[in-house]
Amino acid sequence: GQNIDQPTEMTATEGAIVQINCTYQTSGFNGLFWYQQHAGEAPTFLSYNVLDGLEEKGRFSSFLSRSKGYSYLLLKELQMKDSASYLCAVKDSNYQLIWGAGTKLIIKP
Amino acid sequence: GAVVSQHPSWVICKSGTSVKIECRSLDFQATTMFWYRQFPKQSLMLMATSNEGSKATYEQGVEKDKFLINHASLTLSTLTVTSAHPEDSSFYICSAASRGEAQPQHFGDGTRLSIL
């Protein structure tokens, strides 16, 4: 079966750095996406990785290792508004997007 | 860019009513649109995928006669919840993607449906 694993919940301090991990087992791989979803709102696109390595976008970076079936989202200089759920999603060989259950990130002052 | 508009944002209606939700891609052509449902504190559940001009593909367990999807143009898809009942109350979210493997899905703001 297809599976995406992420921690259910993480807590971090304002101004700090946090890394949210995602491991996947899918039938094929055609890219990995990270989305942010605030409570009661729809998800918003953060990043896309299809090749191994690190993609940096301001305070957010996303890393991919295809051989390990592993990705992480790195958030730097955390702000209170970063409190949200972070969803990892993988496109499989049929280009279907398989969603993780999301990681709820709680930022404390 | 990549704006998806979803209407209405909130619906409250009586049991047995049919509700139509619209999803529009405002500044790009959406070759594929997706409909999701999300219950409180749960993950996104894909209901169906629709390509412009063809019939939607429904996920297992989703009743196609209850959730009617139309994707008549490259910028508009509609979901009609027919004869809605309280158990259909949920947060319905559409997303749209243009052609290309690297193209992300862009989400509408969602529709909160409450059936009394």
Tab-separated table of C-alpha atoms in Angstrom:
chain	number	residue	atom	x	y	z
A	1	GLY	CA	0.000	0.000	0.000
A	2	GLN	CA	0.942	3.639	-0.197
A	3	ASN	CA	1.923	5.383	2.982
A	4	ILE	CA	3.102	8.777	4.114
A	5	ASP	CA	4.284	9.249	7.689
A	6	GLN	CA	4.702	12.493	9.539
A	7	PRO	CA	4.671	13.295	13.266
A	8	THR	CA	1.209	14.145	14.522
A	9	GLU	CA	2.236	17.176	16.520
A	10	MET	CA	5.333	19.241	17.289
A	11	THR	CA	5.976	22.188	19.590
A	12	ALA	CA	8.627	24.869	19.104
A	13	THR	CA	9.533	28.267	20.468
A	14	GLU	CA	9.135	31.588	18.689
A	15	GLY	CA	12.391	32.555	16.984
A	16	ALA	CA	13.724	28.994	16.932
A	17	ILE	CA	14.147	26.469	14.100
A	18	VAL	CA	12.002	23.366	13.613
A	19	GLN	CA	12.321	20.427	11.223
A	20	ILE	CA	9.237	18.452	10.221
A	21	ASN	CA	10.035	15.034	8.770
A	22	CYS	CA	8.095	13.057	6.208
A	23	THR	CA	8.798	9.495	5.063
A	24	TYR	CA	6.966	7.878	2.215
A	25	GLN	CA	6.416	4.510	0.558
A	26	THR	CA	4.583	4.954	-2.714
A	27	SER	CA	4.238	3.186	-6.030
A	28	GLY	CA	6.589	5.392	-7.970
A	29	PHE	CA	7.584	8.972	-7.329
A	30	ASN	CA	6.867	12.099	-9.318
A	31	GLY	CA	7.532	14.813	-6.813
A	32	LEU	CA	6.858	15.784	-3.221
A	33	PHE	CA	4.884	18.809	-2.053
A	34	TRP	CA	4.608	20.607	1.257
A	35	TYR	CA	1.488	22.577	2.166
A	36	GLN	CA	0.559	24.740	5.120
A	37	GLN	CA	-2.969	24.640	6.529
A	38	HIS	CA	-4.183	27.007	9.236
A	39	ALA	CA	-7.103	25.797	11.328
A	40	GLY	CA	-10.392	26.217	9.497
A	41	GLU	CA	-8.712	27.247	6.267
A	42	ALA	CA	-7.720	25.540	3.034
A	43	PRO	CA	-4.110	24.421	2.423
A	44	THR	CA	-1.625	26.734	0.736
A	45	PHE	CA	1.303	25.533	-1.356
A	46	LEU	CA	4.765	25.904	0.194
A	47	SER	CA	7.291	23.903	-1.809
A	48	TYR	CA	7.965	21.225	-4.397
A	49	ASN	CA	10.916	18.801	-4.610
A	50	VAL	CA	11.516	16.277	-7.354
A	51	LEU	CA	15.327	16.011	-7.288
A	52	ASP	CA	17.492	15.213	-4.265
A	53	GLY	CA	18.673	18.167	-2.281
A	54	LEU	CA	17.551	21.304	-0.556
A	55	GLU	CA	15.154	23.922	-1.917
A	56	GLU	CA	15.195	27.201	-0.039
A	57	LYS	CA	12.409	29.769	-0.011
A	58	GLY	CA	12.955	32.497	2.517
A	59	ARG	CA	12.452	31.163	6.041
A	60	PHE	CA	11.252	27.806	4.705
A	61	SER	CA	13.426	25.089	3.148
A	62	SER	CA	12.509	21.616	1.963
A	63	PHE	CA	14.860	18.676	1.537
A	64	LEU	CA	14.431	15.441	-0.397
A	65	SER	CA	16.252	12.121	-0.481
A	66	ARG	CA	14.574	9.811	-2.980
A	67	SER	CA	16.759	6.817	-2.114
A	68	LYS	CA	15.637	7.068	1.515
A	69	GLY	CA	12.020	7.995	0.774
A	70	TYR	CA	12.490	10.976	3.044
A	71	SER	CA	11.837	14.683	3.098
A	72	TYR	CA	11.855	17.414	5.683
A	73	LEU	CA	10.492	20.920	5.916
A	74	LEU	CA	12.729	23.318	7.834
A	75	LEU	CA	11.229	26.476	9.302
A	76	LYS	CA	13.612	29.137	10.590
A	77	GLU	CA	13.028	32.197	12.756
A	78	LEU	CA	9.673	30.857	13.813
A	79	GLN	CA	6.804	33.302	14.171
A	80	MET	CA	3.516	32.823	15.979
A	81	LYS	CA	1.709	32.878	12.619
A	82	ASP	CA	3.599	29.698	11.655
A	83	SER	CA	1.329	27.759	14.013
A	84	ALA	CA	-0.519	25.522	11.557
A	85	SER	CA	-0.645	22.016	10.180
A	86	TYR	CA	1.997	21.087	7.616
A	87	LEU	CA	1.006	18.519	5.030
A	88	CYS	CA	3.411	16.351	3.063
A	89	ALA	CA	2.088	14.948	-0.232
A	90	VAL	CA	3.711	12.709	-2.862
A	91	LYS	CA	2.778	12.205	-6.499
A	92	ASP	CA	2.934	8.530	-7.347
A	93	SER	CA	3.581	6.807	-10.674
A	94	ASN	CA	0.023	7.609	-11.804
A	95	TYR	CA	0.510	11.265	-10.828
A	96	GLN	CA	-2.016	10.826	-8.042
A	97	LEU	CA	-1.271	12.969	-5.020
A	98	ILE	CA	-1.009	10.892	-1.833
A	99	TRP	CA	-1.500	13.007	1.301
A	100	GLY	CA	0.026	12.616	4.708
A	101	ALA	CA	-2.172	13.248	7.733
A	102	GLY	CA	-0.302	16.444	8.537
A	103	THR	CA	1.850	17.679	11.423
A	104	LYS	CA	0.295	20.189	13.781
A	105	LEU	CA	2.958	22.713	14.733
A	106	ILE	CA	2.427	24.685	17.930
A	107	ILE	CA	4.577	27.777	18.444
A	108	LYS	CA	5.039	29.029	21.989
A	109	PRO	CA	6.250	32.529	22.883
B	1	GLY	CA	-0.986	34.192	-9.541
B	2	ALA	CA	-2.717	30.790	-9.315
B	3	VAL	CA	-5.873	31.958	-7.580
B	4	VAL	CA	-8.754	29.572	-7.032
B	5	SER	CA	-12.106	30.980	-6.014
B	6	GLN	CA	-14.664	28.789	-4.245
B	7	HIS	CA	-18.252	29.782	-3.474
B	8	PRO	CA	-20.163	29.815	-1.267
B	9	SER	CA	-17.865	29.877	1.744
B	10	TRP	CA	-20.603	28.876	4.181
B	11	VAL	CA	-23.922	27.082	3.716
B	12	ILE	CA	-26.525	26.201	6.307
B	13	CYS	CA	-29.605	24.408	5.035
B	14	LYS	CA	-32.283	21.888	5.879
B	15	SER	CA	-31.939	18.168	5.429
B	16	GLY	CA	-33.009	17.048	1.955
B	17	THR	CA	-31.761	20.191	0.225
B	18	SER	CA	-29.326	19.999	-2.675
B	19	VAL	CA	-26.319	22.299	-2.449
B	20	LYS	CA	-24.099	23.421	-5.314
B	21	ILE	CA	-20.516	24.550	-4.736
B	22	GLU	CA	-18.528	26.339	-7.431
B	23	CYS	CA	-14.785	26.277	-7.942
B	24	ARG	CA	-13.110	28.641	-10.405
B	25	SER	CA	-9.492	29.076	-11.420
B	26	LEU	CA	-9.185	32.820	-11.942
B	27	ASP	CA	-5.843	33.281	-13.644
B	28	PHE	CA	-4.867	29.918	-15.075
B	29	GLN	CA	-6.393	27.025	-16.968
B	30	ALA	CA	-7.138	24.114	-14.683
B	31	THR	CA	-6.900	20.911	-16.664
B	32	THR	CA	-7.625	18.970	-13.481
B	33	MET	CA	-9.755	19.862	-10.490
B	34	PHE	CA	-10.023	17.985	-7.237
B	35	TRP	CA	-12.705	17.866	-4.579
B	36	TYR	CA	-11.819	17.126	-0.974
B	37	ARG	CA	-13.741	16.756	2.239
B	38	GLN	CA	-12.272	17.379	5.661
B	39	PHE	CA	-13.915	16.628	8.990
B	40	PRO	CA	-12.752	18.527	12.096
B	41	LYS	CA	-9.222	17.642	13.178
B	42	GLN	CA	-8.911	15.050	10.429
B	43	SER	CA	-6.821	14.950	7.288
B	44	LEU	CA	-7.926	15.843	3.789
B	45	MET	CA	-9.944	13.134	2.076
B	46	LEU	CA	-9.966	13.173	-1.715
B	47	MET	CA	-13.483	12.647	-3.017
B	48	ALA	CA	-12.999	12.880	-6.760
B	49	THR	CA	-10.768	14.082	-9.558
B	50	SER	CA	-12.159	15.696	-12.658
B	51	ASN	CA	-10.556	16.549	-15.968
B	52	GLU	CA	-12.114	19.166	-18.172
B	53	GLY	CA	-14.664	17.698	-20.519
B	54	SER	CA	-14.674	14.198	-19.073
B	55	LYS	CA	-16.410	12.352	-16.268
B	56	ALA	CA	-15.028	12.637	-12.775
B	57	THR	CA	-13.137	9.772	-11.177
B	58	TYR	CA	-14.505	9.073	-7.707
B	59	GLU	CA	-12.560	7.621	-4.812
B	60	GLN	CA	-13.708	4.389	-3.277
B	61	GLY	CA	-16.643	4.858	-0.963
B	62	VAL	CA	-17.774	8.165	-2.477
B	63	GLU	CA	-21.268	7.951	-3.966
B	64	LYS	CA	-21.212	9.453	-7.432
B	65	ASP	CA	-24.993	9.856	-7.490
B	66	LYS	CA	-24.882	11.864	-4.286
B	67	PHE	CA	-21.899	14.035	-5.112
B	68	LEU	CA	-22.363	15.238	-8.674
B	69	ILE	CA	-19.321	16.802	-10.257
B	70	ASN	CA	-19.271	18.823	-13.447
B	71	HIS	CA	-16.100	20.210	-15.028
B	72	ALA	CA	-17.462	21.859	-18.129
B	73	SER	CA	-14.647	24.316	-18.790
B	74	LEU	CA	-10.982	24.847	-18.007
B	75	THR	CA	-11.861	27.353	-15.320
B	76	LEU	CA	-14.975	25.987	-13.642
B	77	SER	CA	-15.958	22.858	-11.757
B	78	THR	CA	-19.039	22.361	-9.611
B	79	LEU	CA	-19.884	19.904	-6.863
B	80	THR	CA	-23.551	19.323	-6.079
B	81	VAL	CA	-24.395	17.540	-2.849
B	82	THR	CA	-27.807	16.069	-3.602
B	83	SER	CA	-30.411	15.548	-0.885
B	84	ALA	CA	-27.932	16.500	1.810
B	85	HIS	CA	-28.251	15.006	5.286
B	86	PRO	CA	-26.599	15.993	8.587
B	87	GLU	CA	-23.837	13.424	8.089
B	88	ASP	CA	-22.809	15.326	4.947
B	89	SER	CA	-21.905	18.339	7.090
B	90	SER	CA	-18.210	18.962	6.526
B	91	PHE	CA	-15.598	21.319	5.087
B	92	TYR	CA	-15.483	20.845	1.315
B	93	ILE	CA	-12.396	22.133	-0.485
B	94	CYS	CA	-11.638	22.250	-4.181
B	95	SER	CA	-8.237	22.518	-5.766
B	96	ALA	CA	-7.064	23.054	-9.308
B	97	ALA	CA	-3.897	22.225	-11.187
B	98	SER	CA	-2.693	23.068	-14.651
B	99	ARG	CA	-0.941	20.593	-16.899
B	100	GLY	CA	2.514	19.474	-15.862
B	101	GLU	CA	4.028	17.132	-13.303
B	102	ALA	CA	5.554	19.901	-11.208
B	103	GLN	CA	2.368	21.919	-11.033
B	104	PRO	CA	1.018	22.070	-7.494
B	105	GLN	CA	-2.640	21.976	-6.623
B	106	HIS	CA	-3.932	25.388	-5.665
B	107	PHE	CA	-6.796	25.381	-3.221
B	108	GLY	CA	-9.958	27.394	-2.939
B	109	ASP	CA	-10.897	28.764	0.465
B	110	GLY	CA	-13.297	25.908	1.147
B	111	THR	CA	-17.023	25.671	1.819
B	112	ARG	CA	-18.296	24.915	5.272
B	113	LEU	CA	-21.539	22.947	4.855
B	114	SER	CA	-23.911	22.522	7.792
B	115	ILE	CA	-27.048	20.446	7.299
B	116	LEU	CA	-29.691	20.830	9.972
